[in-house]
PDB file of C-alpha atoms in Angstrom:
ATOM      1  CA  UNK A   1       0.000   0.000   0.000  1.00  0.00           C
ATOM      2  CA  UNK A   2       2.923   2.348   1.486  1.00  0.00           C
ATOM      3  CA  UNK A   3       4.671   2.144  -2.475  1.00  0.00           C
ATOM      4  CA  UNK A   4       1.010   2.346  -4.550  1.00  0.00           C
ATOM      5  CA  UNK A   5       0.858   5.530  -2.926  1.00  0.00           C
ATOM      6  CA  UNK A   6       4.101   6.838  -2.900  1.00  0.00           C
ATOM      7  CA  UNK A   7       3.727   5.917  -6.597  1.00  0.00           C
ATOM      8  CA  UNK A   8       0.502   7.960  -6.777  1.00  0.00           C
ATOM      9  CA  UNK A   9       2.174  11.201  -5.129  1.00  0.00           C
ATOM     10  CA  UNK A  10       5.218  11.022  -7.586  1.00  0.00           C
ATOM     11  CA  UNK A  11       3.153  11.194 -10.305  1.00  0.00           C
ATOM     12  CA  UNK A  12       0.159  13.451  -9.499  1.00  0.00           C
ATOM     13  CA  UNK A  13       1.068  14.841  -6.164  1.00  0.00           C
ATOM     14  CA  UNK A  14       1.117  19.015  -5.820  1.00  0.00           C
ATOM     15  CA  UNK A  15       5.056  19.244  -6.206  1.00  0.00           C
ATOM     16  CA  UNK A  16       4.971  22.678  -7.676  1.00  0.00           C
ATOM     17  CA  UNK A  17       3.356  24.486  -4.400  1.00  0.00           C
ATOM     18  CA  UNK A  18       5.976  26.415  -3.065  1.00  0.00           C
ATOM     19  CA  UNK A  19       6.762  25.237   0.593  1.00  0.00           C
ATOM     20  CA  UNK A  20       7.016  21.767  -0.994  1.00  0.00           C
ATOM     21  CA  UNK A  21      10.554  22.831  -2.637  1.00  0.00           C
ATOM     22  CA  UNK A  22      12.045  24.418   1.024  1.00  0.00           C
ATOM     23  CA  UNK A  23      13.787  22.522   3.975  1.00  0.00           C
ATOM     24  CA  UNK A  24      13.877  25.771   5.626  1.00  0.00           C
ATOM     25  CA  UNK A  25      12.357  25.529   8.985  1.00  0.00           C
ATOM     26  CA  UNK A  26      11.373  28.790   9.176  1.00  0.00           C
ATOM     27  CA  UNK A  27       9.802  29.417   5.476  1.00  0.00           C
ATOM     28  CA  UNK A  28       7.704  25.091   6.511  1.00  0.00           C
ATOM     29  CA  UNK A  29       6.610  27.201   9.901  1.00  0.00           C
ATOM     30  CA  UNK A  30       5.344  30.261   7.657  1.00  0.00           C
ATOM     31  CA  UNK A  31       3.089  27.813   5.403  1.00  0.00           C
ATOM     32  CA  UNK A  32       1.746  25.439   8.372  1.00  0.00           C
ATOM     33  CA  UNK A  33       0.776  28.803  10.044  1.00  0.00           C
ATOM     34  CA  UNK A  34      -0.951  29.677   7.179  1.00  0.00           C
ATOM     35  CA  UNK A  35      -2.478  26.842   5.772  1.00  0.00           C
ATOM     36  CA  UNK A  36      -4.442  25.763   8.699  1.00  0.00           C
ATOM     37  CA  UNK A  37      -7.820  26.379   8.025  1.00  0.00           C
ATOM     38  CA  UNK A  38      -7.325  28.234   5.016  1.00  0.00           C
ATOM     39  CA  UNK A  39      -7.068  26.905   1.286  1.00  0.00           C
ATOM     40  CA  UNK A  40      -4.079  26.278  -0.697  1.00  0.00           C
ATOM     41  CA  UNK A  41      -4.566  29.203  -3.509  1.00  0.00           C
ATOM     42  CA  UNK A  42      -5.219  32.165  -0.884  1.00  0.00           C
ATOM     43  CA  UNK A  43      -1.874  31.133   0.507  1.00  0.00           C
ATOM     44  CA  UNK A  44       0.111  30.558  -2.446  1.00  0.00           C
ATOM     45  CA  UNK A  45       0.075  34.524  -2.796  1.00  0.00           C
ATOM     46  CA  UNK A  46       0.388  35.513   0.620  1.00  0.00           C
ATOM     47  CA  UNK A  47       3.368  32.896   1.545  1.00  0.00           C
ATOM     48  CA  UNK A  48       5.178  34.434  -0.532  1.00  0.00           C
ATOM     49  CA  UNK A  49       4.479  37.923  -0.500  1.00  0.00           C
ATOM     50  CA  UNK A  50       5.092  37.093   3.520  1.00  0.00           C
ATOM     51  CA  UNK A  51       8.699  35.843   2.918  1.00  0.00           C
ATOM     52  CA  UNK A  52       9.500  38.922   0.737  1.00  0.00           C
ATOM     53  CA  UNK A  53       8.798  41.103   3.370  1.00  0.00           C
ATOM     54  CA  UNK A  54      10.449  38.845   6.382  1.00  0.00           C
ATOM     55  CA  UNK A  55      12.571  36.456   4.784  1.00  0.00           C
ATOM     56  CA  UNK A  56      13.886  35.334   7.739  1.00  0.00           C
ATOM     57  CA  UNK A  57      13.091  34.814  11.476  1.00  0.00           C
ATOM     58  CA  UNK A  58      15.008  37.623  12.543  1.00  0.00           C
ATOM     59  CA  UNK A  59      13.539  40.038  10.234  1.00  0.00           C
ATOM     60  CA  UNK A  60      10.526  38.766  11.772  1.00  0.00           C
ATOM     61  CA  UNK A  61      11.693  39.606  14.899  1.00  0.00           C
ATOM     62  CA  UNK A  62      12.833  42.877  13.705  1.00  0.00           C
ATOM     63  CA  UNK A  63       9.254  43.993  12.307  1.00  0.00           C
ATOM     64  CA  UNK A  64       6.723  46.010  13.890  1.00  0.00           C
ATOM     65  CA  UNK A  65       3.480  43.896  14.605  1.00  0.00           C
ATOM     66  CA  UNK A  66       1.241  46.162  12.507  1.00  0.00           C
ATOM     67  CA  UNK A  67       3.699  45.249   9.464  1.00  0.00           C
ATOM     68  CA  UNK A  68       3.173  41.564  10.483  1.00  0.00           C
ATOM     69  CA  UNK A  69      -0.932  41.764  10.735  1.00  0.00           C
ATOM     70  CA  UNK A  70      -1.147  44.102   7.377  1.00  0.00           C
ATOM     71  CA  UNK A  71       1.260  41.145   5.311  1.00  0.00           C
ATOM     72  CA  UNK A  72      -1.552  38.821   7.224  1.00  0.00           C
ATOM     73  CA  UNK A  73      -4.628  40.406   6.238  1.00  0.00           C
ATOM     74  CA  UNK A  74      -6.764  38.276   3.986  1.00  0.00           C
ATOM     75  CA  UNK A  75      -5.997  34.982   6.258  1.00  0.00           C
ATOM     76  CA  UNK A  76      -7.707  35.127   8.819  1.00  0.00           C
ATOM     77  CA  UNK A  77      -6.920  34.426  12.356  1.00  0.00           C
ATOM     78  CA  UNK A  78      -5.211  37.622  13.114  1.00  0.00           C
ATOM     79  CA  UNK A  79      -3.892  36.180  16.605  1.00  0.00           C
ATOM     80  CA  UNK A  80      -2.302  33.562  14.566  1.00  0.00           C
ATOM     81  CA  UNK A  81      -0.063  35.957  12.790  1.00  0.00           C
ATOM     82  CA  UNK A  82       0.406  37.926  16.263  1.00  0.00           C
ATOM     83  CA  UNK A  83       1.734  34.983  18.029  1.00  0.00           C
ATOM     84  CA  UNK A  84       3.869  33.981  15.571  1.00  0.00           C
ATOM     85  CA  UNK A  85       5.577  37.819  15.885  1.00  0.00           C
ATOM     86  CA  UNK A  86       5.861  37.328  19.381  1.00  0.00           C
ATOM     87  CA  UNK A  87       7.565  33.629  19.198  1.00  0.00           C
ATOM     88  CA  UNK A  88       9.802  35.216  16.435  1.00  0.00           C
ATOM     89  CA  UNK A  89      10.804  37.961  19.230  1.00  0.00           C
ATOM     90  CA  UNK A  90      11.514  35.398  21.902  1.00  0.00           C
ATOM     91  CA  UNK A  91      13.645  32.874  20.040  1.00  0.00           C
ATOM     92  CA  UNK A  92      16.532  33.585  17.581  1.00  0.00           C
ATOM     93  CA  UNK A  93      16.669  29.830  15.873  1.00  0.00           C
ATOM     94  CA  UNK A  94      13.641  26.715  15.502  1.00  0.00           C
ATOM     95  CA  UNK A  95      14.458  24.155  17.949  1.00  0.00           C
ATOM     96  CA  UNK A  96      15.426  20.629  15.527  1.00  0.00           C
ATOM     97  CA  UNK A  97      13.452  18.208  18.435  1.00  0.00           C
ATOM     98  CA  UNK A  98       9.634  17.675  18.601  1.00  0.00           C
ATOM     99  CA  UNK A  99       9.819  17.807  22.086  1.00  0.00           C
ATOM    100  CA  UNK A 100      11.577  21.753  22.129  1.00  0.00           C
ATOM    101  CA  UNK A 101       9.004  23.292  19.067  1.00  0.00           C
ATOM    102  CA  UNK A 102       6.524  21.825  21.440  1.00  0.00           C
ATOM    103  CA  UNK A 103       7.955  23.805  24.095  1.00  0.00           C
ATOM    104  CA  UNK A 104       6.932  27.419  22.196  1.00  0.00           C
ATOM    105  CA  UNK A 105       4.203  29.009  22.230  1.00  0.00           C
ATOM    106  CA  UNK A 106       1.679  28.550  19.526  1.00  0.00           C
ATOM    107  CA  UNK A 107       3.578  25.311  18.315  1.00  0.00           C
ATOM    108  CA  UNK A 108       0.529  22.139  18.702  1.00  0.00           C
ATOM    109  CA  UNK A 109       1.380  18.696  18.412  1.00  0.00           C
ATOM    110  CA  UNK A 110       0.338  18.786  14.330  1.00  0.00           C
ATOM    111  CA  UNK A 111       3.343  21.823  13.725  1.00  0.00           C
ATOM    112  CA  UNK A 112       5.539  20.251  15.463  1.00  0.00           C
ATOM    113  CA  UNK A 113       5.189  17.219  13.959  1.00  0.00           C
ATOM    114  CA  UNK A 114       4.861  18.894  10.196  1.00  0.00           C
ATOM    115  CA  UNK A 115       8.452  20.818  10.967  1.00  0.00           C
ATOM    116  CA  UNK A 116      10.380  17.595  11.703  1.00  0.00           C
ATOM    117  CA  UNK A 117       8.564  16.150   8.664  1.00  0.00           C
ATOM    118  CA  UNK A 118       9.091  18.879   5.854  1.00  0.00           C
ATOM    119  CA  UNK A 119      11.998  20.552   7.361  1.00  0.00           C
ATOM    120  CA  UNK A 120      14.270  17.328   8.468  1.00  0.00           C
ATOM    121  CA  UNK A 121      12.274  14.589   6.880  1.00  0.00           C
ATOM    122  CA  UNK A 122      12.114  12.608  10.213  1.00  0.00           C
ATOM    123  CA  UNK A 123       9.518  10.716  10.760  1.00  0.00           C
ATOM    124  CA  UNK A 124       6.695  12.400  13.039  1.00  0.00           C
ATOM    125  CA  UNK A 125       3.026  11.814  14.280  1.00  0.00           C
ATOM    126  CA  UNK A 126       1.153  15.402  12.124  1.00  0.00           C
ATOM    127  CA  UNK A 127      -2.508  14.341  12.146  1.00  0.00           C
ATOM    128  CA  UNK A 128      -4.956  16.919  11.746  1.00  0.00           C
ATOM    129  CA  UNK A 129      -8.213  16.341  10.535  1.00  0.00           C
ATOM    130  CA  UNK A 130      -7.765  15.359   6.684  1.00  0.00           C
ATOM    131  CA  UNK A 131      -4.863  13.153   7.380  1.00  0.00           C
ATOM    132  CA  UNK A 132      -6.974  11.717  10.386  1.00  0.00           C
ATOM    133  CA  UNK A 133      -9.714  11.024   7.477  1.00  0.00           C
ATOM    134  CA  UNK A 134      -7.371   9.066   5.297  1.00  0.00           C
ATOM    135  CA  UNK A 135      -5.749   6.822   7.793  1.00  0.00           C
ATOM    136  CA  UNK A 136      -8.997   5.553   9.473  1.00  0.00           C
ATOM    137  CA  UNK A 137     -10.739   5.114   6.171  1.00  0.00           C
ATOM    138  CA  UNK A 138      -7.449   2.551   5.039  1.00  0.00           C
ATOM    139  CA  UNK A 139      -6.359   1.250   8.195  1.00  0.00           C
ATOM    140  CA  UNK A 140      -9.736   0.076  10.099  1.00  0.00           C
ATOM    141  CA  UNK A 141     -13.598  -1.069   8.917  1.00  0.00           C
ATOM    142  CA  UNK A 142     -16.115   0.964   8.586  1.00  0.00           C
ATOM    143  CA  UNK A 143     -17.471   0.358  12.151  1.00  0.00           C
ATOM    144  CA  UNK A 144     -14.567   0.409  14.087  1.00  0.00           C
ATOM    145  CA  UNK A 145     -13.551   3.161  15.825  1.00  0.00           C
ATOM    146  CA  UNK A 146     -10.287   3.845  17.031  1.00  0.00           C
ATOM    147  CA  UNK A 147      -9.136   6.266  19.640  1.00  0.00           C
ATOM    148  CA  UNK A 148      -7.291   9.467  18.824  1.00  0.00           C
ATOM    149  CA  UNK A 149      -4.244   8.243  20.206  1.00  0.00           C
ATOM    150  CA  UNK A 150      -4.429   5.023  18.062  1.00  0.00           C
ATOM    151  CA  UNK A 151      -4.669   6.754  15.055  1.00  0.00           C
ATOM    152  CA  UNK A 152      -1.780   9.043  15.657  1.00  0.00           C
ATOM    153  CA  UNK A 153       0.100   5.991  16.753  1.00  0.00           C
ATOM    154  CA  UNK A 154      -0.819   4.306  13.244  1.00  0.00           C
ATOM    155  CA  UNK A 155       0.091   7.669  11.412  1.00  0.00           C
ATOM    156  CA  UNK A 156       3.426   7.482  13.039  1.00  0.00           C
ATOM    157  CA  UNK A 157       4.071   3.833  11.729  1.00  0.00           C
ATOM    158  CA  UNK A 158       3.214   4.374   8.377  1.00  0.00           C
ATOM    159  CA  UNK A 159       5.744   7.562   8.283  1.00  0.00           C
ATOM    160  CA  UNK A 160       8.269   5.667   9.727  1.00  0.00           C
ATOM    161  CA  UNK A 161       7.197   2.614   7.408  1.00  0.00           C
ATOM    162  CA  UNK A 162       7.525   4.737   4.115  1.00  0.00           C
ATOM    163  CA  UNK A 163      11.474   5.471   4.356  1.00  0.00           C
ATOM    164  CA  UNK A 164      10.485   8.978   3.010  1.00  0.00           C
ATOM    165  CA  UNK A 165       8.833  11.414   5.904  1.00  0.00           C
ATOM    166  CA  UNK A 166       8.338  14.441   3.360  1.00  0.00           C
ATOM    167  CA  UNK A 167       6.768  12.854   0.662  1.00  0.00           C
ATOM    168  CA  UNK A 168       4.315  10.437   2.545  1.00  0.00           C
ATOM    169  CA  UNK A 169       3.507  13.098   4.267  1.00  0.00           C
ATOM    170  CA  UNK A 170       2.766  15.487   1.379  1.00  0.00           C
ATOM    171  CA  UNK A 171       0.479  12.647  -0.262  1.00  0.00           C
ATOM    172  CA  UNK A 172      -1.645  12.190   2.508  1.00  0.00           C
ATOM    173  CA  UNK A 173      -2.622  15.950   1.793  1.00  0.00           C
ATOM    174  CA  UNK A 174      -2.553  15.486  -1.411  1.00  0.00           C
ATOM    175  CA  UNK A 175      -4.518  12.465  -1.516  1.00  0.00           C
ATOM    176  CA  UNK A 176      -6.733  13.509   1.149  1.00  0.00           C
ATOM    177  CA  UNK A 177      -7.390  16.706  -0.821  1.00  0.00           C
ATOM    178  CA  UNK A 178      -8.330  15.457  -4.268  1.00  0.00           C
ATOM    179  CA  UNK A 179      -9.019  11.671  -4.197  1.00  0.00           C
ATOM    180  CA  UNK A 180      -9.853  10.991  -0.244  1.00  0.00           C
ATOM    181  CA  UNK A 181     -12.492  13.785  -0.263  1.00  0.00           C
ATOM    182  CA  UNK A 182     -15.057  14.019   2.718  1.00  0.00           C
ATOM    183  CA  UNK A 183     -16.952  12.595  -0.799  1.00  0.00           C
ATOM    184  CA  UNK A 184     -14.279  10.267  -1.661  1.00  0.00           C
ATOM    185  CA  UNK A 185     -13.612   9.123  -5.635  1.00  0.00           C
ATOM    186  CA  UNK A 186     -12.835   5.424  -4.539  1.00  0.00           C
ATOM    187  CA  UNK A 187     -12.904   4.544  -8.207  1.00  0.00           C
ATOM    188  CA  UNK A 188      -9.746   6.378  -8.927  1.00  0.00           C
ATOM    189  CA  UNK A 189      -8.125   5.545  -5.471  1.00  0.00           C
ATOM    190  CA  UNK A 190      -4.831   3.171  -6.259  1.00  0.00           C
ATOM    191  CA  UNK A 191      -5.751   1.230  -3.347  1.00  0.00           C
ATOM    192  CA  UNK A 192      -8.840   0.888  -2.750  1.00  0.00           C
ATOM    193  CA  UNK A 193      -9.043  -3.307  -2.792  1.00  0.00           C
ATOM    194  CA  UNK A 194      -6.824  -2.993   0.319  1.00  0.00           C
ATOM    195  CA  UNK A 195      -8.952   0.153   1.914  1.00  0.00           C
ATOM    196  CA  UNK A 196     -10.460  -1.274   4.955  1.00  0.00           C
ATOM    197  CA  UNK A 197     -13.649   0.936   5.294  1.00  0.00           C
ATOM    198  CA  UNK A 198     -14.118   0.963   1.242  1.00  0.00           C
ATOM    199  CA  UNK A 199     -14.128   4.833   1.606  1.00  0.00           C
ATOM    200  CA  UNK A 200     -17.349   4.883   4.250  1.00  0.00           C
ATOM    201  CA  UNK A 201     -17.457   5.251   7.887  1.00  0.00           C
ATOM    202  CA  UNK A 202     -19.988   4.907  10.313  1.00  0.00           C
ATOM    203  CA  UNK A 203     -18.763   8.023  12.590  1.00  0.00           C
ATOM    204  CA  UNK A 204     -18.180  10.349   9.715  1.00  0.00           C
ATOM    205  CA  UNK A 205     -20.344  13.536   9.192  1.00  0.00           C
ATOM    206  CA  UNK A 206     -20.661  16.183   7.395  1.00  0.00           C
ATOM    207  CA  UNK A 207     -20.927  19.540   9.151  1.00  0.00           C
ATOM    208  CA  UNK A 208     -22.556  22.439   7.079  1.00  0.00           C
ATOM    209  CA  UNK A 209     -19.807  25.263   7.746  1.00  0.00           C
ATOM    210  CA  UNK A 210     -21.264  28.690   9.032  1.00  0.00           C
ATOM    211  CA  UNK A 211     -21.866  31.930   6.867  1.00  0.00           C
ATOM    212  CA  UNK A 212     -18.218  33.787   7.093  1.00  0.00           C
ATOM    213  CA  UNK A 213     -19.790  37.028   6.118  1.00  0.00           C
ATOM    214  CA  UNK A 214     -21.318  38.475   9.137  1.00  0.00           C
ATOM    215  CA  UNK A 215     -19.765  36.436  11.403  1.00  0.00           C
ATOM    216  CA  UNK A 216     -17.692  37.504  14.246  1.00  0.00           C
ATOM    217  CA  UNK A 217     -14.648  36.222  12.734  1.00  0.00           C
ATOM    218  CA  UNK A 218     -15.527  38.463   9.542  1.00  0.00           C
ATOM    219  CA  UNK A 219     -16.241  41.682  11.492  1.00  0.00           C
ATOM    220  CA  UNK A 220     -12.774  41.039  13.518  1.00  0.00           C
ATOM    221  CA  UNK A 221     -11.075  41.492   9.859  1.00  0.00           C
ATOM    222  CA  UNK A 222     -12.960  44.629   9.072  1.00  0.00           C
ATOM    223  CA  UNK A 223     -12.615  46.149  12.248  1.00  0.00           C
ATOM    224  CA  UNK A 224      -8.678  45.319  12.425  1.00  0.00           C
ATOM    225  CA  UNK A 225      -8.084  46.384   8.752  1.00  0.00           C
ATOM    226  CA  UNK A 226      -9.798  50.000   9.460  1.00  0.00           C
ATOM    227  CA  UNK A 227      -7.054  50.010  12.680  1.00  0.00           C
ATOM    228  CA  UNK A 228      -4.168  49.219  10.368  1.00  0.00           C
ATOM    229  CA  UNK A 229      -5.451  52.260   8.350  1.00  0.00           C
ATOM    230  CA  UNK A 230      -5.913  54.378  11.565  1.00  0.00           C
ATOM    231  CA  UNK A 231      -6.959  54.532  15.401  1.00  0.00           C
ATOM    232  CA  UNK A 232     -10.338  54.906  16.139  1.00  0.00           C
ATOM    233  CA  UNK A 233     -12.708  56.713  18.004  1.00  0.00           C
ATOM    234  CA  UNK A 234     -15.541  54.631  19.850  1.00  0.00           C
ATOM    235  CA  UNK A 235     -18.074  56.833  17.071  1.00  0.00           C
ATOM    236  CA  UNK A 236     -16.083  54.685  14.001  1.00  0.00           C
ATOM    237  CA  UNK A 237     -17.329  51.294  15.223  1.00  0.00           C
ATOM    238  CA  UNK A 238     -20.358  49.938  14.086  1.00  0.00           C
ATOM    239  CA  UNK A 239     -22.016  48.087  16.543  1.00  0.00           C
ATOM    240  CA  UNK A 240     -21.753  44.783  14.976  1.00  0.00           C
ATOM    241  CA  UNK A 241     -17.902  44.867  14.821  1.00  0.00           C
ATOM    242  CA  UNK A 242     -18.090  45.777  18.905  1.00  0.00           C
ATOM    243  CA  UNK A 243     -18.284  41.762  19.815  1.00  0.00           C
ATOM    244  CA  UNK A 244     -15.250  41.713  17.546  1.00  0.00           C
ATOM    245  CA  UNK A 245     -13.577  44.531  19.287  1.00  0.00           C
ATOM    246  CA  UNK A 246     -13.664  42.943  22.824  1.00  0.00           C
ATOM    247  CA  UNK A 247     -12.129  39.499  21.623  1.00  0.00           C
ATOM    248  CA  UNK A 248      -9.528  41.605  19.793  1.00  0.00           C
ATOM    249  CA  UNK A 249      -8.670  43.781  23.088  1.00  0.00           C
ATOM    250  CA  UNK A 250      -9.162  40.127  25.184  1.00  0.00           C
ATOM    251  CA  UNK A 251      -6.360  38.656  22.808  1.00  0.00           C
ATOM    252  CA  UNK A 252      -3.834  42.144  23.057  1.00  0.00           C
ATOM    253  CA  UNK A 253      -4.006  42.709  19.761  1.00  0.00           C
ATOM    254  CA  UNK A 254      -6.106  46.070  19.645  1.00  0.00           C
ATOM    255  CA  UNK A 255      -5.379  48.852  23.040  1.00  0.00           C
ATOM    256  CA  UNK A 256      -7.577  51.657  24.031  1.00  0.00           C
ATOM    257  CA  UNK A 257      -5.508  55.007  24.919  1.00  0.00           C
ATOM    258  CA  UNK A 258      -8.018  58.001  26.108  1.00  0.00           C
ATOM    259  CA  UNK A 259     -11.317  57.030  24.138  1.00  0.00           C
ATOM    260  CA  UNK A 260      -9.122  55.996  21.087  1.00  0.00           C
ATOM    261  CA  UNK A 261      -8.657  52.308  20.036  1.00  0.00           C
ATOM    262  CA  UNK A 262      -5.195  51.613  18.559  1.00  0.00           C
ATOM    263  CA  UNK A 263      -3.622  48.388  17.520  1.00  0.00           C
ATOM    264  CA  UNK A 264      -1.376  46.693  20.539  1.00  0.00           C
TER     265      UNK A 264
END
């Protein structure tokens, strides 16, 4: 199975995206930040537009963290992008261990585990929720249910298993992305007589995802992009970016001096 889709990767895998051709710690940490939750072709752009402007950790470090959240804008997750400034500050190199990135701040489990992967093709355990997809859907029947930990555990034996950390690794996104699907296309899958589940599982659902527009993760970007503009007076909000406001002042990212709102 491990070679069928090693075989499938090499031949119709995404090798052209560019944090696929780096083993730069720093420029793998830029595109896991930015790729979670977010798809591939609004980050192509902003990776590296984002590397122009901070090609390295210390320029990072060096920037001011309204530079940082304007190169962000149009991701998402603003607090994302501000704790990544604030880990570049306190740090001047990526620890080369699981165990130290896990030690940072705003490093998980899954970007930890993606840095030793793409950066020092070691095998790691990187599961997040499309990878998690895959593996159950091969590896157990359709009404078995393993735990979180077991699946993470098989994830790190198939890495491990495959001689190659980056490029299993890049084919279970891959694969997961285009023939694994939430709506899977088992007829083009190279392996689906050995799938386990045959593609269907009996605790898989399919969530409807909210309406972004008008949500409070929308209003956060307009409010934040009118305070990268300029400060603000408690008269410029609109009261359905004031929700957003308090999270942003919660998380540090937006101060109020006097009556005016500026960005931390």
């Amino acid at each position: 199975m491990i070679n069928k889709l090693l075989t499938w990767y090499k031949e119709n895998g995404r090798h052209e995206l560019p944090w696929r051709k780096t083993r730069n710690p720093y420029k793998v940490l830029v595109s896991e930040l930015m790729l979670q939750q977010t798809q591939v072709p609004r980050v192509i752009p902003k990776y590296k537009a984002f590397l122009k402007q901070f090609p390295t950790l210390k320029k990072l470090a060096q920037a001011e963290r309204a530079d940082v959240l304007r190169a962000w804008q149009g991701l998402g997750y603003n607090s994302r992008a501000a704790r990544f400034h604030a880990l570049a500050k306190a740090i001047t190199k990526l620890p080369e261990t699981r165990e130290e990135l896990l030690q940072l701040p705003g490093i998980g489990p899954y970007t930890a585990g993606a840095i030793m992967i793409f950066a020092h093709n070691k095998p790691a355990a990187s599961v997040d929720v499309n990878v998690e997809r895959v593996i159950k859907r091969l590896c157990w029947k359709q009404t078995q249910q393993p735990s979180k930990q077991e699946v993470e555990q098989k994830a790190l034996e198939l890495i491990q298993a495959s001689n190659n950390p980056h490029d299993w690794h890049s084919m279970l996104m891959d694969f997961g992305s285009t023939i694994c699907k939430r709506t899977p296309s088992c007829l083009k899958c190279p392996v689906r007589s050995q799938c386990k589940s045959k593609g269907k599982r009996a605790d898989e659902t399919t969530k409807k995802q909210p309406k972004f527009k008008g949500s409070t993760r929308y209003y956060r970007g307009q409010l934040l992009k009118k305070l990268l503009e300029k400060p603000l007076e408690e008269k410029d909000i609109t009261k359905e970016e004031k929700e957003a406001l308090r999270a942003l002042i919660k998380e540090k990212l937006v101060t109020k001096q006097a009556s005016v709102y500026h960005i931390h």
